[in-house]
Coordinates of C-alpha atoms (C1' of nucleotides) in Angstrom, one line a residue:
Chain A
M25 CA 5.0 1.7 -32.4
I26 CA 4.2 3.6 -29.3
K27 CA 5.2 1.7 -26.3
R28 CA 4.3 2.0 -22.7
M29 CA 6.3 4.4 -20.5
K30 CA 9.3 3.1 -18.5
G31 CA 8.4 1.4 -15.3
T32 CA 4.7 0.9 -16.2
Y33 CA 3.1 -2.3 -17.1
D34 CA -0.2 -3.6 -18.5
I35 CA -2.1 -6.1 -16.5
T36 CA -3.5 -8.7 -18.9
S37 CA -3.8 -12.3 -18.0
D38 CA -2.5 -11.6 -14.5
I39 CA -5.7 -9.7 -13.9
R40 CA -7.0 -12.8 -12.1
Y41 CA -4.4 -12.5 -9.4
Y42 CA -5.3 -8.8 -8.9
Q43 CA -8.9 -9.7 -8.7
A44 CA -8.4 -12.5 -6.2
I45 CA -6.4 -10.0 -4.1
E46 CA -9.0 -7.4 -4.3
K47 CA -11.7 -9.8 -3.3
Q48 CA -9.7 -10.8 -0.3
I49 CA -9.0 -7.2 0.6
Q50 CA -12.8 -6.4 0.6
K51 CA -13.6 -9.5 2.6
V52 CA -10.9 -9.0 5.3
S53 CA -11.5 -5.2 5.4
R54 CA -15.2 -5.9 6.2
L55 CA -14.2 -8.3 8.9
F56 CA -12.0 -5.7 10.6
N57 CA -14.6 -3.1 9.8
Y58 CA -12.4 -0.7 7.8
Q59 CA -14.3 1.5 5.3
E60 CA -12.9 2.2 1.9
I61 CA -11.8 5.7 1.1
R62 CA -10.8 7.1 -2.3
T63 CA -8.7 10.1 -2.7
P64 CA -7.2 11.9 -5.7
H65 CA -4.2 10.6 -7.6
F66 CA -2.5 14.0 -7.4
E67 CA -2.3 16.5 -4.7
Q68 CA -0.5 19.7 -3.9
Q69 CA 3.2 19.2 -3.9
A70 CA 3.4 20.7 -0.4
L71 CA 1.3 17.9 1.0
F72 CA 4.0 15.3 0.4
H73 CA 6.8 17.6 1.4
R74 CA 5.3 18.1 4.8
S75 CA 4.1 14.5 5.4
V76 CA 6.6 12.1 3.9
G77 CA 9.5 14.5 4.7
Q78 CA 11.6 16.9 2.6
D79 CA 14.8 14.9 2.9
T80 CA 13.4 11.4 2.2
D81 CA 14.4 9.9 -1.1
I82 CA 10.7 9.6 -2.0
V83 CA 10.2 13.4 -1.9
S84 CA 13.7 14.6 -2.8
K85 CA 14.1 12.5 -6.0
E86 CA 11.2 10.3 -6.8
T87 CA 8.1 12.4 -7.2
Y88 CA 6.3 13.1 -10.4
D89 CA 5.8 16.8 -10.1
F90 CA 4.1 19.0 -12.7
K91 CA 2.8 22.5 -12.9
D92 CA -0.8 22.8 -14.2
R93 CA -2.1 25.5 -16.5
G94 CA -3.0 27.6 -13.5
G95 CA 0.6 27.5 -12.3
R96 CA -0.1 25.3 -9.3
M97 CA 2.5 22.7 -8.3
N98 CA 1.0 19.2 -8.4
T99 CA 2.5 15.9 -7.4
L100 CA 1.3 12.4 -8.3
R101 CA 0.9 10.6 -5.1
P102 CA 3.9 8.5 -4.2
E103 CA 2.1 6.9 -1.3
G104 CA -1.3 6.7 0.2
T105 CA -1.1 7.9 3.7
A106 CA -0.7 11.6 3.0
G107 CA -3.8 11.9 0.9
V108 CA -5.9 10.0 3.3
V109 CA -4.8 12.2 6.2
R110 CA -5.4 15.3 4.1
A111 CA -8.9 14.0 3.3
F112 CA -9.5 13.1 7.0
I113 CA -8.7 16.6 8.0
E114 CA -10.4 18.4 5.1
N115 CA -13.7 16.4 5.5
K116 CA -13.5 16.6 9.3
L117 CA -13.7 12.9 9.5
Y118 CA -12.2 13.3 13.0
A119 CA -15.7 14.3 14.1
E120 CA -17.2 11.1 13.0
P121 CA -18.8 9.3 15.9
K122 CA -17.5 5.8 15.2
L123 CA -14.1 5.5 16.9
P124 CA -11.5 4.8 16.0
Q125 CA -12.1 5.9 12.4
K126 CA -10.8 3.2 10.2
Y127 CA -10.2 3.4 6.5
Y128 CA -8.6 1.5 3.8
Y129 CA -7.6 2.4 0.2
L130 CA -6.6 0.6 -2.9
G131 CA -5.0 2.5 -5.8
N132 CA -2.0 3.4 -7.9
M133 CA 0.9 5.4 -6.7
F134 CA 3.8 6.9 -8.6
R135 CA 7.5 7.1 -8.0
Y136 CA 10.2 8.1 -10.4
E137 CA 12.6 5.3 -9.6
R138 CA 14.7 2.9 -11.7
P139 CA 12.5 -0.1 -12.2
Q140 CA 13.6 -3.5 -11.1
K141 CA 12.0 -6.7 -9.8
G142 CA 9.1 -5.7 -7.6
R143 CA 9.5 -2.0 -8.3
F144 CA 7.6 0.1 -10.8
R145 CA 7.0 3.7 -11.5
E146 CA 3.3 3.2 -11.3
F147 CA 2.3 0.6 -8.8
Y148 CA -0.6 -0.4 -6.7
Q149 CA -0.9 -0.2 -3.0
F150 CA -3.5 -1.4 -0.6
G151 CA -3.2 0.4 2.6
A152 CA -5.2 1.1 5.8
E153 CA -5.2 3.8 8.5
A154 CA -6.8 3.8 11.8
F155 CA -7.3 7.3 13.4
G156 CA -8.1 8.4 16.9
S157 CA -6.6 5.9 19.3
N158 CA -3.1 5.6 20.7
H159 CA -3.9 2.3 22.2
P160 CA -1.4 -0.5 21.5
A161 CA -4.3 -2.8 20.8
I162 CA -5.0 -0.9 17.7
D163 CA -1.3 -1.3 16.6
A164 CA -1.8 -5.0 17.1
E165 CA -5.1 -4.9 15.1
I166 CA -3.5 -3.2 12.1
I167 CA -0.9 -5.9 12.0
A168 CA -3.4 -8.6 12.5
Y169 CA -5.4 -7.2 9.7
A170 CA -2.4 -7.3 7.4
V171 CA -1.5 -10.8 8.5
T172 CA -5.1 -12.0 8.0
L173 CA -5.2 -10.8 4.5
L174 CA -2.0 -12.9 3.8
R175 CA -3.4 -15.9 5.5
G176 CA -6.6 -15.5 3.4
L177 CA -4.4 -15.6 0.3
K178 CA -2.7 -18.7 1.6
L179 CA 0.7 -17.1 1.4
K180 CA 3.5 -19.1 3.0
N181 CA 6.9 -18.1 4.3
V182 CA 6.0 -14.6 5.5
T183 CA 7.6 -13.1 8.6
V184 CA 6.4 -10.0 10.6
H185 CA 9.3 -7.8 11.7
L186 CA 8.5 -5.5 14.5
N187 CA 10.3 -2.6 16.2
T188 CA 9.5 0.6 18.0
L189 CA 11.0 4.0 17.6
G190 CA 9.2 5.5 20.5
D191 CA 7.6 8.8 20.5
K192 CA 9.3 12.2 19.9
A193 CA 11.3 12.3 23.1
S194 CA 12.6 8.7 22.8
K195 CA 13.3 9.1 19.1
A196 CA 15.4 12.2 19.7
A197 CA 17.3 10.7 22.5
F198 CA 18.1 7.7 20.4
E199 CA 19.2 9.7 17.5
D200 CA 21.6 11.6 19.6
A201 CA 22.9 8.4 21.1
L202 CA 23.5 6.9 17.7
K203 CA 25.4 9.9 16.4
N204 CA 27.5 9.9 19.5
H205 CA 28.2 6.2 19.1
F206 CA 29.3 6.4 15.5
K207 CA 31.0 9.7 15.9
D208 CA 34.6 8.5 15.8
D209 CA 34.1 5.5 13.5
I210 CA 31.9 7.0 10.8
E211 CA 34.8 7.8 8.5
H212 CA 35.7 4.1 8.3
M213 CA 32.2 3.1 7.4
C214 CA 30.7 2.8 3.9
Q215 CA 29.9 5.9 1.9
D216 CA 26.2 5.4 2.3
C217 CA 26.5 5.3 6.1
Q218 CA 28.4 8.5 6.1
T219 CA 25.5 10.2 4.2
R220 CA 23.0 8.5 6.5
Y221 CA 24.9 9.9 9.5
Q222 CA 24.1 13.4 8.3
E223 CA 20.7 12.9 7.0
N224 CA 19.0 10.1 8.8
P225 CA 21.2 8.4 11.4
L226 CA 18.5 5.8 12.1
R227 CA 19.1 4.2 8.8
I228 CA 22.7 3.3 9.6
L229 CA 21.2 0.4 11.5
D230 CA 20.0 -1.5 8.4
C231 CA 23.1 -1.0 6.5
K232 CA 24.0 -4.3 4.7
V233 CA 27.6 -3.4 4.1
D234 CA 28.8 -2.7 7.6
Q235 CA 26.4 -5.0 9.3
D236 CA 29.0 -7.3 10.7
K237 CA 31.3 -4.6 12.2
A238 CA 31.8 -4.5 15.9
I239 CA 30.7 -0.9 16.0
M240 CA 27.4 -2.0 14.6
Q241 CA 27.0 -4.9 17.0
S242 CA 27.5 -2.5 19.9
A243 CA 25.3 0.2 18.6
P244 CA 22.6 1.5 20.8
K245 CA 19.1 -0.1 20.6
T246 CA 15.9 1.9 20.3
I247 CA 14.5 0.1 23.3
D248 CA 17.3 1.4 25.5
Y249 CA 16.2 4.9 24.9
L250 CA 12.5 4.5 25.3
T251 CA 10.6 6.4 27.9
K252 CA 8.7 4.3 30.4
T253 CA 5.4 5.0 28.6
D254 CA 6.8 4.1 25.2
Q255 CA 8.4 1.0 26.6
K256 CA 5.1 -0.1 27.9
H257 CA 3.3 0.6 24.7
F258 CA 5.7 -1.7 22.8
T259 CA 5.4 -4.5 25.4
L260 CA 1.6 -4.3 25.1
V261 CA 1.6 -4.4 21.3
Q262 CA 3.5 -7.7 21.6
D263 CA 1.1 -9.0 24.3
Y264 CA -1.9 -8.3 22.1
L265 CA -0.3 -9.9 19.1
K266 CA 0.4 -13.0 21.1
A267 CA -3.1 -13.1 22.2
M268 CA -4.1 -13.2 18.5
N269 CA -1.5 -15.9 17.8
I270 CA 0.5 -13.8 15.5
D271 CA 4.2 -14.5 15.6
V272 CA 6.6 -11.6 15.1
I273 CA 10.3 -11.2 15.0
V274 CA 11.4 -8.3 17.1
D275 CA 14.1 -6.6 15.0
H276 CA 15.8 -3.6 16.8
N277 CA 17.5 -2.6 13.5
L278 CA 14.2 -2.1 11.7
V279 CA 13.8 1.6 10.9
R280 CA 11.7 3.0 8.2
G281 CA 12.4 5.6 5.6
L282 CA 9.4 7.8 6.1
D283 CA 9.9 10.6 8.6
Y284 CA 6.4 10.5 10.2
Y285 CA 6.7 7.2 12.1
T286 CA 6.6 7.1 15.9
H287 CA 6.3 4.1 18.1
T288 CA 5.5 0.9 16.4
V289 CA 7.0 0.1 13.0
F290 CA 6.7 -3.1 11.1
E291 CA 7.4 -4.8 7.9
I292 CA 6.2 -8.1 6.4
K293 CA 8.6 -10.0 4.3
V294 CA 8.6 -13.0 2.2
S295 CA 11.7 -15.1 1.7
K296 CA 14.4 -13.5 -0.4
D297 CA 14.6 -16.2 -2.9
L298 CA 11.0 -15.6 -3.8
L299 CA 11.1 -11.8 -4.5
G300 CA 14.8 -10.9 -4.6
S301 CA 15.7 -7.6 -2.9
Q302 CA 12.3 -6.2 -2.9
N303 CA 10.9 -8.8 -0.5
A304 CA 9.1 -6.4 1.8
I305 CA 5.4 -6.8 0.8
C306 CA 4.0 -4.7 3.5
G307 CA 5.3 -1.8 5.7
G308 CA 3.6 0.3 8.3
G309 CA 3.6 1.8 11.7
R310 CA 2.2 4.4 13.9
Y311 CA 2.3 8.1 13.2
N312 CA 0.9 10.1 16.1
H313 CA 1.8 13.6 14.8
L314 CA 1.1 13.6 11.1
V315 CA -2.5 14.8 11.4
E316 CA -1.3 17.7 13.4
T317 CA 1.6 18.4 11.1
L318 CA -0.8 18.7 8.3
G319 CA -3.0 21.2 10.1
G320 CA -5.5 18.9 11.8
P321 CA -6.2 18.3 15.4
E322 CA -4.1 16.1 17.6
V323 CA -5.1 12.7 16.3
P324 CA -2.9 9.6 16.8
A325 CA -2.9 7.1 13.9
V326 CA -1.5 3.8 12.8
G327 CA -1.5 2.2 9.3
F328 CA 0.2 0.0 6.8
A329 CA 0.6 -0.2 3.0
F330 CA 1.0 -3.4 0.8
G331 CA 2.7 -3.4 -2.5
I332 CA 0.2 -5.3 -4.7
E333 CA 2.7 -6.3 -7.4
R334 CA 4.9 -7.9 -4.9
L335 CA 1.9 -9.7 -3.5
V336 CA 1.0 -11.0 -7.0
M337 CA 4.6 -12.2 -7.5
A338 CA 4.6 -13.9 -4.2
L339 CA 1.2 -15.6 -5.0
K340 CA 2.6 -16.9 -8.3
E341 CA 5.6 -18.3 -6.5
N342 CA 3.2 -20.0 -4.1
D343 CA 1.3 -21.5 -6.9
Y344 CA -1.8 -19.7 -5.8
P345 CA -4.7 -21.9 -7.2
L346 CA -6.5 -19.7 -9.7
V347 CA -9.6 -21.3 -11.2
E348 CA -9.5 -21.4 -14.9
D349 CA -11.8 -19.2 -16.8
A350 CA -14.7 -21.1 -18.3
I351 CA -18.0 -20.5 -20.0
H352 CA -21.2 -22.5 -19.7
L353 CA -22.2 -22.8 -23.3
Y354 CA -20.6 -22.4 -26.7
L355 CA -23.1 -22.3 -29.6
L356 CA -21.9 -23.8 -32.9
I357 CA -23.6 -22.3 -35.9
L358 CA -23.9 -24.0 -39.2
D359 CA -25.8 -21.5 -41.4
D360 CA -27.4 -18.1 -41.4
T361 CA -30.8 -19.3 -40.2
A362 CA -29.1 -20.9 -37.3
R363 CA -27.1 -17.8 -36.7
L364 CA -30.3 -15.8 -36.2
K365 CA -31.6 -18.4 -33.8
A366 CA -28.2 -18.6 -31.9
V367 CA -28.2 -14.9 -31.4
E368 CA -31.7 -15.1 -30.0
I369 CA -30.9 -18.1 -27.7
A370 CA -27.7 -16.6 -26.5
Q371 CA -29.4 -13.4 -25.3
K372 CA -32.1 -15.3 -23.5
L373 CA -29.6 -17.6 -21.7
R374 CA -27.3 -14.8 -20.7
L375 CA -30.1 -12.9 -19.1
G376 CA -30.8 -16.0 -17.1
G377 CA -27.2 -16.2 -15.9
I378 CA -25.8 -18.7 -18.3
I379 CA -22.4 -17.6 -19.7
T380 CA -22.8 -18.1 -23.4
E381 CA -20.5 -17.6 -26.3
L382 CA -21.0 -18.0 -30.1
D383 CA -19.2 -17.9 -33.4
Y384 CA -18.8 -14.5 -35.1
M385 CA -16.0 -15.5 -37.3
E386 CA -18.0 -17.8 -39.7
K387 CA -15.5 -20.4 -39.0
S388 CA -15.8 -24.0 -40.1
F389 CA -17.7 -26.5 -37.9
K390 CA -14.4 -28.0 -36.8
A391 CA -12.9 -24.6 -36.1
Q392 CA -15.8 -23.6 -34.0
F393 CA -15.5 -26.8 -32.0
K394 CA -11.9 -25.8 -31.3
Q395 CA -13.0 -22.4 -30.2
S396 CA -15.4 -23.9 -27.8
A397 CA -12.4 -25.7 -26.3
H398 CA -10.4 -22.5 -26.0
H399 CA -13.2 -21.0 -24.1
N400 CA -13.4 -24.1 -21.8
A401 CA -17.0 -24.4 -22.6
R402 CA -18.8 -26.9 -20.3
F403 CA -21.5 -27.5 -23.0
V404 CA -21.5 -27.2 -26.7
G405 CA -24.8 -26.5 -28.5
I406 CA -25.1 -27.3 -32.1
L407 CA -27.5 -25.4 -34.2
G408 CA -28.0 -26.5 -37.9
E409 CA -30.7 -26.7 -40.4
N410 CA -32.4 -29.6 -38.8
E411 CA -32.4 -28.2 -35.3
V412 CA -33.8 -24.9 -36.3
K413 CA -36.6 -26.7 -38.3
E414 CA -37.4 -28.9 -35.4
N415 CA -37.0 -26.1 -32.8
Q416 CA -34.5 -28.0 -30.9
I417 CA -30.8 -28.1 -30.2
N418 CA -28.1 -30.7 -29.9
V419 CA -26.3 -30.3 -26.6
K420 CA -23.0 -32.0 -25.8
D421 CA -21.7 -32.1 -22.2
Q422 CA -17.9 -31.8 -22.7
Q423 CA -17.3 -33.2 -19.2
S424 CA -19.3 -36.4 -19.5
E425 CA -19.3 -36.4 -23.4
V426 CA -23.0 -37.2 -23.2
E427 CA -24.9 -35.7 -26.1
E428 CA -28.7 -35.1 -26.2
T429 CA -31.3 -33.3 -28.2
I430 CA -33.2 -30.7 -26.3
A431 CA -36.2 -28.7 -27.3
L432 CA -35.3 -25.1 -27.5
D433 CA -38.1 -24.2 -25.1
D434 CA -36.5 -26.4 -22.4
L435 CA -32.9 -25.4 -23.1
Y436 CA -32.6 -22.9 -20.4
I437 CA -34.2 -24.9 -17.6
E438 CA -32.2 -28.0 -18.6
L439 CA -28.8 -26.2 -18.6
A440 CA -29.7 -24.3 -15.4
Q441 CA -30.4 -27.7 -13.7
K442 CA -27.3 -29.4 -15.0
L443 CA -25.1 -26.5 -13.8
T444 CA -26.8 -26.3 -10.4
K445 CA -26.4 -30.0 -9.9
Q446 CA -22.7 -29.7 -10.7
R447 CA -22.3 -27.0 -8.1
D448 CA -24.0 -29.2 -5.5
D449 CA -21.7 -32.1 -6.4
C450 CA -18.7 -29.9 -5.9
K451 CA -18.1 -29.4 -2.2
D452 CA -14.7 -27.8 -2.8
C453 CA -15.9 -25.3 -5.4
D454 CA -15.2 -22.4 -3.1
K455 CA -11.5 -23.3 -2.7
G456 CA -9.2 -21.3 -4.6
E457 CA -10.8 -18.4 -6.4
S458 CA -14.2 -17.8 -7.8
S459 CA -14.8 -17.9 -11.5
Chain B
rG1 C1' 21.1 8.9 -9.5
rC2 C1' 25.1 4.7 -10.1
rG3 C1' 26.8 -0.4 -11.9
rG4 C1' 26.3 -5.5 -14.5
rC5 C1' 23.6 -8.3 -18.3
rU6 C1' 20.0 -8.5 -22.3
rG7 C1' 16.9 -7.1 -26.8
rU8 C1' 15.6 -12.5 -33.2
rG9 C1' 7.9 -14.4 -35.2
rG10 C1' 2.4 -14.7 -29.9
rC11 C1' 6.0 -17.4 -26.4
rG12 C1' 10.9 -20.1 -25.7
rA13 C1' 15.2 -20.2 -28.6
rA14 C1' 19.6 -21.3 -32.5
rG15 C1' 22.5 -18.1 -35.3
rU16 C1' 29.6 -14.9 -33.4
rG17 C1' 30.4 -11.2 -41.3
rG18 C1' 28.6 -14.2 -46.7
rU19 C1' 23.2 -18.0 -50.5
rU20 C1' 15.9 -18.2 -49.6
rA21 C1' 16.9 -16.3 -40.8
rA22 C1' 17.2 -23.4 -37.6
rC23 C1' 14.1 -25.7 -34.1
rG24 C1' 10.3 -26.3 -30.2
rC25 C1' 5.5 -24.5 -28.2
rA26 C1' 1.3 -21.9 -29.5
rC27 C1' -1.8 -20.5 -33.5
rC28 C1' -4.3 -21.2 -38.3
rG29 C1' -5.9 -24.7 -42.4
rG30 C1' -6.4 -29.8 -44.1
rA31 C1' -6.7 -35.5 -43.5
rU32 C1' -14.8 -37.4 -47.6
rU33 C1' -20.7 -34.9 -45.9
rG34 C1' -22.2 -31.9 -38.7
rU35 C1' -18.3 -33.3 -33.3
rG36 C1' -12.5 -30.6 -30.4
rG37 C1' -8.6 -32.7 -27.3
rC38 C1' -4.1 -37.9 -30.1
rU39 C1' -1.5 -38.6 -34.9
rC40 C1' -0.1 -37.0 -39.8
rC41 C1' 0.4 -33.1 -43.6
rG42 C1' 0.7 -28.0 -44.8
rG43 C1' 0.9 -22.6 -43.3
rC44 C1' 2.8 -18.9 -40.2
rA45 C1' 9.6 -13.4 -39.2
rC46 C1' 9.8 -8.4 -47.1
rU47 C1' 13.2 -9.3 -41.1
rC48 C1' 16.4 -9.7 -36.3
rG49 C1' 14.2 -3.0 -30.4
rA50 C1' 15.1 1.9 -33.0
rG51 C1' 18.6 5.3 -35.7
rG52 C1' 23.4 6.0 -37.7
rG53 C1' 28.4 4.0 -39.2
rU54 C1' 32.2 0.3 -41.0
rU55 C1' 32.3 -3.3 -45.2
rC56 C1' 31.8 -5.8 -51.7
rA57 C1' 28.6 -8.1 -47.8
rA58 C1' 25.8 -7.3 -40.8
rG59 C1' 20.9 -10.4 -36.9
rU60 C1' 26.2 -11.0 -36.5
rC61 C1' 31.5 -5.5 -35.8
rC62 C1' 31.3 0.1 -33.9
rC63 C1' 28.5 4.3 -32.1
rU64 C1' 24.0 6.5 -30.3
rU65 C1' 19.3 5.9 -28.4
rC66 C1' 15.1 3.3 -26.4
rA67 C1' 13.4 -0.6 -23.6
rG68 C1' 13.8 -4.8 -20.4
rU69 C1' 16.3 -7.3 -16.4
rC70 C1' 19.2 -7.8 -12.0
rG71 C1' 21.9 -5.3 -8.2
rC72 C1' 23.1 -0.5 -5.2
rC73 C1' 20.3 3.5 -2.9
rC74 C1' 15.6 3.6 -1.2
rC75 C1' 11.0 1.6 -0.7
rA76 C1' 5.6 -1.3 -1.4

RNA sequence: GCGGCUGUGGCGAAGUGGUUAACGCACCGGAUUGUGGCUCCGGCACUCGAGGGUUCAAGUCCCUUCAGUCGCCCCA
């Protein structure tokens, strides 16, 4: 048997969670006025090297690279921002009159990693990018956008962790200070920290092994190395968030793995007992120089990305109320004459918006009844010799167990009325998720 | 890339060298003629992830491999 590739998965019954999330994404994106953008699943390898960073784990050991028949180096996208930025430049979207230019995307990403809980080789991300403004209010909006999505999904126990790296000058000064601080003690620290010291000193800060050591406690904080302007930017982001009633935890040890971040960085986490180690469901921040790095004009930007699988897991843990799939009518067929009639009726009802199913298995009467139950049919229609002869149908309401005989000519209008009435009766129908 | 654990029917799960591979759920069929959901009866793994080896004999031991899972790294 041919099996799926390592780290991939099929979405079957869980599709309803994905659909609920997608629906919420569309709704919230509309409210915040972000436009959908779709970009290719593969790009030139160089794009990711230049954007995400040569030395990041993502690029150095996790990309799916392949040479095509023309000898070009391609890479399956490991994240969404690079492609969106490339498209932004290539299509000259920076010249669009609506400012800032705001986009969101939803699509699969690929990383060659060892799969584990909440981590796959092909996974879905929902992300957003706002281009053109360096204003702290847009940093706050991006975070509010992410949080609003989660609120819409009724997700509990989420926390927003916020930090700032400052812009180039602040970042460089801080890195120097860090290196200097750890200079003498680095050999006593864990193996990983020693590597980080060389490659990405910022990451030493979120080490879990050496967390409690004195040297860590006394480590310099990003805020202490911010320029006045950068300091003000960060303060304002917090002010705007407060104005929107969004609680954040300022975490000066929060640094992020992608090279392009400047200023604001943030992560949204759910409690660890829900998702295990991979408890960050959203990460993002500002990247003021990426557009330029990739050959575009000087355009500041800020964005985020959600891991959809992690969101799905979190929703399940939260017992997100999915409405059960149900159909309106199941037609029970007793002989071939009735079958012809049933096919005719079903098509008419379906065109009128009534979800109809019928037997194609030539099952026994009883078995068909069971099938109607599997389909969660609200009504069961019985078509036999007598009904066809009299041009009528026996309809049973499975909710009230009331059974009545209806002329076939009136069937559509009768069912439509009963179903509409049911909708009116149900004031909370919109709770949970649509069917 | 590194480490731990696991792999038996659609799902959960017994079985730790020896006759026809428990059991539960689900599913299918039946319990008098056209009414499901309860109950009862019956059915449902030429086979134990794959390949090789040890043995008179392997789901059970060994090796390899694949996959899953959890953790590290990193990230969504």
